[in-house]
Amino acid sequence: MYRTHTCGELRSSDIGKQVTLAGWVQYIREKGAVSWIVLRDRYGVTQLVFEEGRSQASVLEQLKGIGRECVLQVKGAVVERYSKNSEQETGAIEILVDTLNLLNPSSTPPFTIEEETDGGEDIRMKYRYLDLRRPTLRRNLALRYQVNRAVRNYLDTQGFWDIETPFLIKSTPEGARDFVVPSRMNEGEFYALPQSPQTFKQLLMVSGYDRYYQIVKCFRDEDLRADRQPEFTQIDCEMAFVEQEDVLNTFEGLFKHVFKEVKGIELTDAFPRMTWDDAMWHYGNDKPDIRFGMKLQNLKVDGDYKFEQLKKVDFKLFSEAQSIIGIVAKDAAEWTRKQLDELTEWVKRPQIGMGGLVNLKCNKDGSFKSSVDKFFTPVQLQELASFCAASANDLVLFVAGNEALTRKAASELRLHLGNQLGLRQPNEYAPLWVVDFPLLEETEVEGHWAARHHPFTAPKPEHIALMDDKTQYKNIKANAYDIVLNGTEIGGGSIRIFQRDLQEKMFAALGMSKEEAQEKFGFLLGAFEYGAPPHGGIAFGFDRLCALLGGQETIRDFIAFPKNNSGRDVMLDAPSAIDALQKKELGL
Amino acid sequence: MYRTHTCGELRSSDIGKQVTLAGWVQYIREKGAVSWIVLRDRYGVTQLVFEEGRSQASVLEQLKGIGRECVLQVKGAVVERYSKNSEQETGAIEILVDTLNLLNPSSTPPFTIEEETDGGEDIRMKYRYLDLRRPTLRRNLALRYQVNRAVRNYLDTQGFWDIETPFLIKSTPEGARDFVVPSRMNEGEFYALPQSPQTFKQLLMVSGYDRYYQIVKCFRDEDLRADRQPEFTQIDCEMAFVEQEDVLNTFEGLFKHVFKEVKGIELTDAFPRMTWDDAMWHYGNDKPDIRFGMKLQNLKVDGDYKFEQLKKVDFKLFSEAQSIIGIVAKDAAEWTRKQLDELTEWVKRPQIGMGGLVNLKCNKDGSFKSSVDKFFTPVQLQELASFCAASANDLVLFVAGNEALTRKAASELRLHLGNQLGLRQPNEYAPLWVVDFPLLEETEVEGHWAARHHPFTAPKPEHIALMDDKTQYKNIKANAYDIVLNGTEIGGGSIRIFQRDLQEKMFAALGMSKEEAQEKFGFLLGAFEYGAPPHGGIAFGFDRLCALLGGQETIRDFIAFPKNNSGRDVMLDAPSAIDALQKKELGL
């Protein structure tokens, strides 16, 4: 061993000991006859001291060749520091070095290796091995390991077995594109990399393994959005002989365990549950941030007036709109004209796409003032405020237009106002189960339906009969559920189909012919013939969960070696050309 | 939940309880008015009882539709069994069923789902989900999870972090072929699947992560031998600031922990260490089974007589042979002519390739008898026996010929004799470290050298100078080590090169041009410029380790969904053709 202690270990109680440390030079400081080096490793930092008179001349001479990020091994005595640093765990001591061994020199790094670096994204990706030295990345990967460990420990207590599923599987593209792998031994044929171990975990239930999990890489060849990776990690779980309630309870337990172990936070209350219908109605999306209220006020939905009095108002924007939704911003009646103009511009951005924003100020004196005063009588304004449950000093904002667009806009506006009003506190955690998702959703091609979750999700038992009537597809709800934290979906799952005939009906609903179903999923249909138990499960986005627990938005810095937005590893320079012989052997 | 208890849970103390169980019908037995079903799940089996008079007529009626492997939910009372089964954990009780719910019927399985099945390999691979129900596979996967858990728990206590490395990397074929993945977003370019995370774990050491591990899938596109898989699992570990001794001690600890946790065996002694030279000299291979002695007796090696007296013997087979090796079989002097003939045939098989086998019987009366008596005087025979340390009643066997072939044959013969003499007890575990491997080995192309372990392995410091002289390559030893258990290599590793110039020298020794080295491994050479610490590690074949701990030879039944010898998943029917659009998008 190159060391007797790590750089995070020594304390006052070690004073007088002879120790050996090894690590990286964080920085060097000189003041007259004294030099200090702060030596760093995974465990912390320790200060080394060199002083004329106290240190050997040869050691002082060696110091001249030492720069940042050099790797040193030093031997010396633990001594008390003159000026202690209470913010450093080792801040009470320093090492009076008597032997210095330069294990490896370092060129000057292309960016500073500190909490805040001067390196841009590109250079840091290229020199990822240096970026990973920065404290923020080290903390992120430490947290990731902690989460990993907490998940495994909890699932072990619950009787789950980690069972590995294959990576070289069959290509059955469905929604997302598969990455494929040409087979040399079976020329002209291809494996696919799994988008998830879905069918394998179901087979394991059929095989009687009862409770399965994996923390496993999955692959999707999609055009990458800012925060997507072609390879990502899933906490993948499945249980047999369970109903939805059992799955929710088991994984609510997982969540509480992880929060306690990793964040020290006890989430004592049961997580609220909300139907998908309610989530869409009250929040305009299926992953509501429930750290704050501000529910949407549905005045008109799909042409149907919920606030009857509006029918009498001759205001074209409202009367022509399919839907009208209001939001009450508490105590914001006194927002300035400038603030309101900015909000209007905000909803008019292409990402939101609204034509404009109507406001209604509920003044403290009981009067009302609106941007569209002339279309309303004072009584009507009062009734409108009252319908929206607005109080004196509140501001009500209205968007109107096409139902889907307006609901989405209202949802975004709610989050935006939540941010402006400081209602989205990063240290507050509001988990939520969203349940009763629709089984199917119509695709862009009219009359074509896709699985909302995936084709293995079971309809609610009472809705199975609706599977025979295409006009009823939109009304079929599934035993499917998402777990949402602070407005971000971090996991989702469902109770699965476990009967061959129902699975065939589902494939047919998705427009798959019998032959196609058999060719792609014959093994699963076959398995359902030999005693498949009822089962269900869930999968969590591990990268996303870690980022959320780390209080950050992007997943990239919670992955040791991520790809960039073009799916490239710029450090390795991959993907890259392969040689002609390799191609020939693969029959490409 | 479909059950209140599992099928492995109920005991006498539960008699009188109302319970609900769910599981598979293992078998049904009828005797007059009584029927029994043995219900099975992951946790065990429980007997259900149905009897005219005691059970409702409707339940008895339902029984008629129930066959093997049907999935049932049953409710009833725990009652005492008339005839108890002490071999079943639940053998003291049975369930008097009052409600029977057929959750899913089952067709008749294509083979019996029992410890010993009537199904051949092919059909069991096709219906892997049924084969996985058999107790032997369930035990294997349970053991695999236990090993997984024990490894993770130990490494956690030692400060290792599980850090995921990427699967879509750069193709740098070296020895084995890479599986490649065409990139859609970067047309004409390919990712490769990792043969191991070797360079990434080294980069993590450069990044200061100090102790890393993963239980991770690796991929090699090799022609498959009987017991190889194109995707396999590795326990992959790396440590910084360590010397060989630290690595050996750390992972000897891992082994001991796993043996204790999984097998209940305390391996108290330090594992013996043997140099590669000694292993080859005394055992004829680099993974000796040291459960028994029978070391090779080197009479002549590479033309050099170690037993001088042989020079005087005019026996052509010996005098013309490059090497002569003897093996002493204890107390086997009285083996029959038939047994000796069989041994001779055994060494003459093409797999061994010897021309014949010379024997020397050391009779109990002190006389000697050899198959080649006429070439030796009685005194010479005695001296020969004495050189080989044979005693009265021993049998000495000799093989002679080309050095490499003869050594290999002697090694195989030793193992064969060990089996015949009952010296290789499956419940005895003899772990061993083999150390000081050669750094390089000459390939089939004369003058071309390959890395014995891999190109990142460090030569012993005292041998670094030899790197400058190609004639010395064969004498360079590496800080490389294997862990061997009962004659099987289950892990190997090395101290790594961490200096750019030495790494470049190594690449050059392997015949790689500067440009090629830069193109393939520029990122690693770059990393070594910015303060790389000394580091080393090890990787274990997880599938193999599990098979050994499970007392079995083949890894396939320790993998949930293995491929066959053609690299096919016959259950999925993968690999398979992909559609033209998919190919076009990938530019293939």
PDB file of C-alpha atoms in Angstrom, chain B residues 113-304:
ATOM      1  CA  ILE B 113     -40.799 -30.005 -14.496  1.00  0.00           C
ATOM      2  CA  GLU B 114     -38.901 -31.982 -11.904  1.00  0.00           C
ATOM      3  CA  GLU B 115     -35.351 -32.326 -10.579  1.00  0.00           C
ATOM      4  CA  GLU B 116     -34.608 -34.897 -13.295  1.00  0.00           C
ATOM      5  CA  THR B 117     -36.448 -34.016 -16.475  1.00  0.00           C
ATOM      6  CA  ASP B 118     -37.192 -36.035 -19.584  1.00  0.00           C
ATOM      7  CA  GLY B 119     -36.595 -33.000 -21.810  1.00  0.00           C
ATOM      8  CA  GLY B 120     -33.552 -32.789 -24.074  1.00  0.00           C
ATOM      9  CA  GLU B 121     -31.277 -29.752 -24.223  1.00  0.00           C
ATOM     10  CA  ASP B 122     -32.898 -28.232 -27.313  1.00  0.00           C
ATOM     11  CA  ILE B 123     -36.482 -28.349 -26.122  1.00  0.00           C
ATOM     12  CA  ARG B 124     -35.503 -27.045 -22.710  1.00  0.00           C
ATOM     13  CA  MET B 125     -33.691 -24.100 -24.315  1.00  0.00           C
ATOM     14  CA  LYS B 126     -36.744 -23.318 -26.432  1.00  0.00           C
ATOM     15  CA  TYR B 127     -39.025 -23.398 -23.399  1.00  0.00           C
ATOM     16  CA  ARG B 128     -36.466 -21.874 -21.101  1.00  0.00           C
ATOM     17  CA  TYR B 129     -39.266 -20.272 -19.037  1.00  0.00           C
ATOM     18  CA  LEU B 130     -40.426 -23.785 -18.132  1.00  0.00           C
ATOM     19  CA  ASP B 131     -36.934 -25.191 -17.586  1.00  0.00           C
ATOM     20  CA  LEU B 132     -36.321 -22.326 -15.164  1.00  0.00           C
ATOM     21  CA  ARG B 133     -39.101 -23.757 -12.995  1.00  0.00           C
ATOM     22  CA  ARG B 134     -37.057 -26.879 -12.271  1.00  0.00           C
ATOM     23  CA  PRO B 135     -35.577 -26.997  -8.754  1.00  0.00           C
ATOM     24  CA  THR B 136     -31.995 -27.284  -9.979  1.00  0.00           C
ATOM     25  CA  LEU B 137     -32.196 -24.077 -12.015  1.00  0.00           C
ATOM     26  CA  ARG B 138     -34.002 -22.296  -9.221  1.00  0.00           C
ATOM     27  CA  ARG B 139     -31.239 -23.287  -6.802  1.00  0.00           C
ATOM     28  CA  ASN B 140     -28.591 -22.150  -9.286  1.00  0.00           C
ATOM     29  CA  LEU B 141     -30.112 -18.707  -9.738  1.00  0.00           C
ATOM     30  CA  ALA B 142     -30.691 -18.408  -5.996  1.00  0.00           C
ATOM     31  CA  LEU B 143     -27.017 -19.186  -5.460  1.00  0.00           C
ATOM     32  CA  ARG B 144     -26.071 -16.663  -8.130  1.00  0.00           C
ATOM     33  CA  TYR B 145     -28.014 -13.972  -6.307  1.00  0.00           C
ATOM     34  CA  GLN B 146     -26.403 -14.994  -3.010  1.00  0.00           C
ATOM     35  CA  VAL B 147     -22.932 -14.663  -4.538  1.00  0.00           C
ATOM     36  CA  ASN B 148     -23.872 -11.315  -6.096  1.00  0.00           C
ATOM     37  CA  ARG B 149     -25.076 -10.088  -2.707  1.00  0.00           C
ATOM     38  CA  ALA B 150     -22.045 -11.389  -0.800  1.00  0.00           C
ATOM     39  CA  VAL B 151     -19.654  -9.775  -3.300  1.00  0.00           C
ATOM     40  CA  ARG B 152     -21.412  -6.423  -3.090  1.00  0.00           C
ATOM     41  CA  ASN B 153     -21.600  -6.477   0.687  1.00  0.00           C
ATOM     42  CA  TYR B 154     -17.911  -7.280   1.080  1.00  0.00           C
ATOM     43  CA  LEU B 155     -16.747  -4.711  -1.458  1.00  0.00           C
ATOM     44  CA  ASP B 156     -18.922  -2.076   0.198  1.00  0.00           C
ATOM     45  CA  THR B 157     -17.172  -2.659   3.516  1.00  0.00           C
ATOM     46  CA  GLN B 158     -13.845  -2.232   1.691  1.00  0.00           C
ATOM     47  CA  GLY B 159     -14.806   1.160   0.286  1.00  0.00           C
ATOM     48  CA  PHE B 160     -15.447   0.098  -3.312  1.00  0.00           C
ATOM     49  CA  TRP B 161     -18.037   2.038  -5.305  1.00  0.00           C
ATOM     50  CA  ASP B 162     -20.156   0.469  -8.009  1.00  0.00           C
ATOM     51  CA  ILE B 163     -19.661   2.879 -10.927  1.00  0.00           C
ATOM     52  CA  GLU B 164     -21.309   2.105 -14.259  1.00  0.00           C
ATOM     53  CA  THR B 165     -19.191   2.281 -17.404  1.00  0.00           C
ATOM     54  CA  PRO B 166     -20.606   2.655 -20.925  1.00  0.00           C
ATOM     55  CA  PHE B 167     -21.738  -0.164 -23.216  1.00  0.00           C
ATOM     56  CA  LEU B 168     -21.558   1.791 -26.456  1.00  0.00           C
ATOM     57  CA  ILE B 169     -17.835   2.363 -26.818  1.00  0.00           C
ATOM     58  CA  LYS B 170     -15.086   2.455 -29.428  1.00  0.00           C
ATOM     59  CA  SER B 171     -14.027  -0.637 -31.334  1.00  0.00           C
ATOM     60  CA  THR B 172     -10.411  -1.509 -30.548  1.00  0.00           C
ATOM     61  CA  PRO B 173     -10.216  -5.191 -31.446  1.00  0.00           C
ATOM     62  CA  GLU B 174      -7.287  -6.812 -29.715  1.00  0.00           C
ATOM     63  CA  GLY B 175      -7.238 -10.556 -29.479  1.00  0.00           C
ATOM     64  CA  ALA B 176     -10.976 -11.216 -29.398  1.00  0.00           C
ATOM     65  CA  ARG B 177     -13.451  -9.782 -31.925  1.00  0.00           C
ATOM     66  CA  ASP B 178     -15.760  -6.944 -30.930  1.00  0.00           C
ATOM     67  CA  PHE B 179     -19.493  -6.984 -31.381  1.00  0.00           C
ATOM     68  CA  VAL B 180     -20.275  -3.724 -33.157  1.00  0.00           C
ATOM     69  CA  VAL B 181     -23.356  -1.497 -33.237  1.00  0.00           C
ATOM     70  CA  PRO B 182     -24.008   0.650 -36.305  1.00  0.00           C
ATOM     71  CA  SER B 183     -24.784   4.274 -35.480  1.00  0.00           C
ATOM     72  CA  ARG B 184     -27.802   5.815 -37.164  1.00  0.00           C
ATOM     73  CA  MET B 185     -26.915   9.357 -36.158  1.00  0.00           C
ATOM     74  CA  ASN B 186     -23.327   8.981 -37.350  1.00  0.00           C
ATOM     75  CA  GLU B 187     -23.813   7.026 -40.552  1.00  0.00           C
ATOM     76  CA  GLY B 188     -21.059   4.639 -41.520  1.00  0.00           C
ATOM     77  CA  GLU B 189     -19.691   4.639 -37.989  1.00  0.00           C
ATOM     78  CA  PHE B 190     -19.968   1.953 -35.338  1.00  0.00           C
ATOM     79  CA  TYR B 191     -19.921   1.616 -31.600  1.00  0.00           C
ATOM     80  CA  ALA B 192     -18.487  -1.551 -30.064  1.00  0.00           C
ATOM     81  CA  LEU B 193     -19.771  -3.454 -27.075  1.00  0.00           C
ATOM     82  CA  PRO B 194     -17.104  -3.732 -24.357  1.00  0.00           C
ATOM     83  CA  GLN B 195     -15.025  -6.904 -24.035  1.00  0.00           C
ATOM     84  CA  SER B 196     -14.383  -5.585 -20.529  1.00  0.00           C
ATOM     85  CA  PRO B 197     -14.495  -2.177 -18.859  1.00  0.00           C
ATOM     86  CA  GLN B 198     -10.673  -2.263 -18.589  1.00  0.00           C
ATOM     87  CA  THR B 199      -9.764   1.198 -19.853  1.00  0.00           C
ATOM     88  CA  PHE B 200     -12.738   2.830 -18.102  1.00  0.00           C
ATOM     89  CA  LYS B 201     -11.830   1.457 -14.722  1.00  0.00           C
ATOM     90  CA  GLN B 202      -8.296   2.680 -15.252  1.00  0.00           C
ATOM     91  CA  LEU B 203      -9.635   6.132 -16.140  1.00  0.00           C
ATOM     92  CA  LEU B 204     -11.687   6.075 -12.939  1.00  0.00           C
ATOM     93  CA  MET B 205      -8.459   5.512 -11.034  1.00  0.00           C
ATOM     94  CA  VAL B 206      -6.904   8.459 -12.897  1.00  0.00           C
ATOM     95  CA  SER B 207     -10.008  10.432 -11.860  1.00  0.00           C
ATOM     96  CA  GLY B 208      -9.345   9.611  -8.209  1.00  0.00           C
ATOM     97  CA  TYR B 209     -12.224   7.199  -7.511  1.00  0.00           C
ATOM     98  CA  ASP B 210      -9.766   5.017  -5.606  1.00  0.00           C
ATOM     99  CA  ARG B 211     -11.788   1.797  -5.437  1.00  0.00           C
ATOM    100  CA  TYR B 212     -14.204   0.741  -8.158  1.00  0.00           C
ATOM    101  CA  TYR B 213     -16.207  -2.363  -8.909  1.00  0.00           C
ATOM    102  CA  GLN B 214     -19.009  -3.544 -11.149  1.00  0.00           C
ATOM    103  CA  ILE B 215     -20.820  -6.793 -11.762  1.00  0.00           C
ATOM    104  CA  VAL B 216     -21.108  -6.185 -15.456  1.00  0.00           C
ATOM    105  CA  LYS B 217     -21.899  -7.785 -18.795  1.00  0.00           C
ATOM    106  CA  CYS B 218     -19.031  -8.145 -21.269  1.00  0.00           C
ATOM    107  CA  PHE B 219     -19.135  -9.240 -24.887  1.00  0.00           C
ATOM    108  CA  ARG B 220     -16.814 -11.275 -27.113  1.00  0.00           C
ATOM    109  CA  ASP B 221     -17.647 -12.337 -30.635  1.00  0.00           C
ATOM    110  CA  GLU B 222     -15.692 -15.575 -30.539  1.00  0.00           C
ATOM    111  CA  ASP B 223     -16.452 -18.967 -32.002  1.00  0.00           C
ATOM    112  CA  LEU B 224     -18.109 -20.552 -29.034  1.00  0.00           C
ATOM    113  CA  ARG B 225     -16.608 -23.491 -27.259  1.00  0.00           C
ATOM    114  CA  ALA B 226     -18.849 -25.758 -25.247  1.00  0.00           C
ATOM    115  CA  ASP B 227     -18.849 -23.524 -22.235  1.00  0.00           C
ATOM    116  CA  ARG B 228     -18.467 -20.000 -23.560  1.00  0.00           C
ATOM    117  CA  GLN B 229     -21.166 -17.388 -23.995  1.00  0.00           C
ATOM    118  CA  PRO B 230     -21.019 -14.366 -26.317  1.00  0.00           C
ATOM    119  CA  GLU B 231     -22.237 -12.266 -23.377  1.00  0.00           C
ATOM    120  CA  PHE B 232     -20.905 -13.108 -19.948  1.00  0.00           C
ATOM    121  CA  THR B 233     -20.680 -11.424 -16.574  1.00  0.00           C
ATOM    122  CA  GLN B 234     -17.581 -10.170 -14.868  1.00  0.00           C
ATOM    123  CA  ILE B 235     -16.915  -8.975 -11.328  1.00  0.00           C
ATOM    124  CA  ASP B 236     -14.656  -6.148 -12.315  1.00  0.00           C
ATOM    125  CA  CYS B 237     -12.519  -4.350  -9.725  1.00  0.00           C
ATOM    126  CA  GLU B 238      -9.774  -1.751  -9.577  1.00  0.00           C
ATOM    127  CA  MET B 239      -7.829  -0.020  -6.795  1.00  0.00           C
ATOM    128  CA  ALA B 240      -5.429   2.929  -6.744  1.00  0.00           C
ATOM    129  CA  PHE B 241      -2.240   3.339  -4.726  1.00  0.00           C
ATOM    130  CA  VAL B 242      -1.780  -0.392  -4.357  1.00  0.00           C
ATOM    131  CA  GLU B 243       0.883  -2.976  -4.965  1.00  0.00           C
ATOM    132  CA  GLN B 244       0.251  -6.561  -5.967  1.00  0.00           C
ATOM    133  CA  GLU B 245       0.232  -7.696  -2.361  1.00  0.00           C
ATOM    134  CA  ASP B 246      -2.638  -5.308  -1.520  1.00  0.00           C
ATOM    135  CA  VAL B 247      -4.754  -6.586  -4.380  1.00  0.00           C
ATOM    136  CA  LEU B 248      -4.171 -10.222  -3.463  1.00  0.00           C
ATOM    137  CA  ASN B 249      -5.039  -9.611   0.181  1.00  0.00           C
ATOM    138  CA  THR B 250      -8.179  -7.630  -0.624  1.00  0.00           C
ATOM    139  CA  PHE B 251      -9.573 -10.264  -2.965  1.00  0.00           C
ATOM    140  CA  GLU B 252      -8.497 -13.193  -0.870  1.00  0.00           C
ATOM    141  CA  GLY B 253     -10.767 -11.516   1.685  1.00  0.00           C
ATOM    142  CA  LEU B 254     -13.554 -11.346  -0.887  1.00  0.00           C
ATOM    143  CA  PHE B 255     -13.212 -15.032  -1.605  1.00  0.00           C
ATOM    144  CA  LYS B 256     -13.249 -16.009   2.018  1.00  0.00           C
ATOM    145  CA  HIS B 257     -16.325 -13.859   2.576  1.00  0.00           C
ATOM    146  CA  VAL B 258     -18.190 -15.402  -0.350  1.00  0.00           C
ATOM    147  CA  PHE B 259     -17.313 -18.931   0.742  1.00  0.00           C
ATOM    148  CA  LYS B 260     -18.526 -18.235   4.233  1.00  0.00           C
ATOM    149  CA  GLU B 261     -21.751 -16.514   3.173  1.00  0.00           C
ATOM    150  CA  VAL B 262     -22.701 -18.848   0.363  1.00  0.00           C
ATOM    151  CA  LYS B 263     -21.221 -22.207   1.308  1.00  0.00           C
ATOM    152  CA  GLY B 264     -20.849 -21.810   5.058  1.00  0.00           C
ATOM    153  CA  ILE B 265     -17.179 -22.718   4.672  1.00  0.00           C
ATOM    154  CA  GLU B 266     -14.488 -20.842   6.585  1.00  0.00           C
ATOM    155  CA  LEU B 267     -11.286 -20.750   4.561  1.00  0.00           C
ATOM    156  CA  THR B 268      -8.993 -19.798   7.426  1.00  0.00           C
ATOM    157  CA  ASP B 269      -5.549 -20.346   5.920  1.00  0.00           C
ATOM    158  CA  ALA B 270      -3.829 -17.842   3.700  1.00  0.00           C
ATOM    159  CA  PHE B 271      -4.122 -18.910   0.072  1.00  0.00           C
ATOM    160  CA  PRO B 272      -0.863 -20.392  -1.198  1.00  0.00           C
ATOM    161  CA  ARG B 273       1.014 -18.462  -3.876  1.00  0.00           C
ATOM    162  CA  MET B 274       2.924 -20.071  -6.678  1.00  0.00           C
ATOM    163  CA  THR B 275       4.948 -18.455  -9.442  1.00  0.00           C
ATOM    164  CA  TRP B 276       3.927 -19.139 -12.984  1.00  0.00           C
ATOM    165  CA  ASP B 277       7.336 -20.767 -13.553  1.00  0.00           C
ATOM    166  CA  ASP B 278       6.778 -23.136 -10.643  1.00  0.00           C
ATOM    167  CA  ALA B 279       3.238 -23.938 -11.759  1.00  0.00           C
ATOM    168  CA  MET B 280       4.465 -24.862 -15.199  1.00  0.00           C
ATOM    169  CA  TRP B 281       7.425 -26.816 -13.817  1.00  0.00           C
ATOM    170  CA  HIS B 282       5.576 -28.790 -11.189  1.00  0.00           C
ATOM    171  CA  TYR B 283       2.088 -29.062 -12.699  1.00  0.00           C
ATOM    172  CA  GLY B 284       2.500 -28.410 -16.394  1.00  0.00           C
ATOM    173  CA  ASN B 285      -0.119 -25.676 -16.495  1.00  0.00           C
ATOM    174  CA  ASP B 286      -0.874 -22.267 -15.066  1.00  0.00           C
ATOM    175  CA  LYS B 287      -3.991 -23.275 -13.139  1.00  0.00           C
ATOM    176  CA  PRO B 288      -2.917 -26.291 -11.093  1.00  0.00           C
ATOM    177  CA  ASP B 289      -5.367 -28.277  -9.068  1.00  0.00           C
ATOM    178  CA  ILE B 290      -3.535 -28.434  -5.752  1.00  0.00           C
ATOM    179  CA  ARG B 291      -6.075 -30.588  -3.937  1.00  0.00           C
ATOM    180  CA  PHE B 292      -3.533 -33.314  -4.535  1.00  0.00           C
ATOM    181  CA  GLY B 293       0.228 -33.611  -5.018  1.00  0.00           C
ATOM    182  CA  MET B 294       1.610 -35.786  -7.830  1.00  0.00           C
ATOM    183  CA  LYS B 295       3.942 -33.075  -9.024  1.00  0.00           C
ATOM    184  CA  LEU B 296       5.580 -33.619 -12.380  1.00  0.00           C
ATOM    185  CA  GLN B 297       9.056 -35.157 -12.272  1.00  0.00           C
ATOM    186  CA  ASN B 298      11.160 -33.296 -14.782  1.00  0.00           C
ATOM    187  CA  LEU B 299      13.765 -35.773 -16.018  1.00  0.00           C
ATOM    188  CA  LYS B 300      14.676 -33.915 -19.150  1.00  0.00           C
ATOM    189  CA  VAL B 301      13.546 -30.438 -20.127  1.00  0.00           C
ATOM    190  CA  ASP B 302      14.139 -28.779 -23.477  1.00  0.00           C
ATOM    191  CA  GLY B 303      16.969 -31.201 -24.211  1.00  0.00           C
ATOM    192  CA  ASP B 304      18.602 -30.645 -20.852  1.00  0.00           C
TER     193      ASP B 304
END
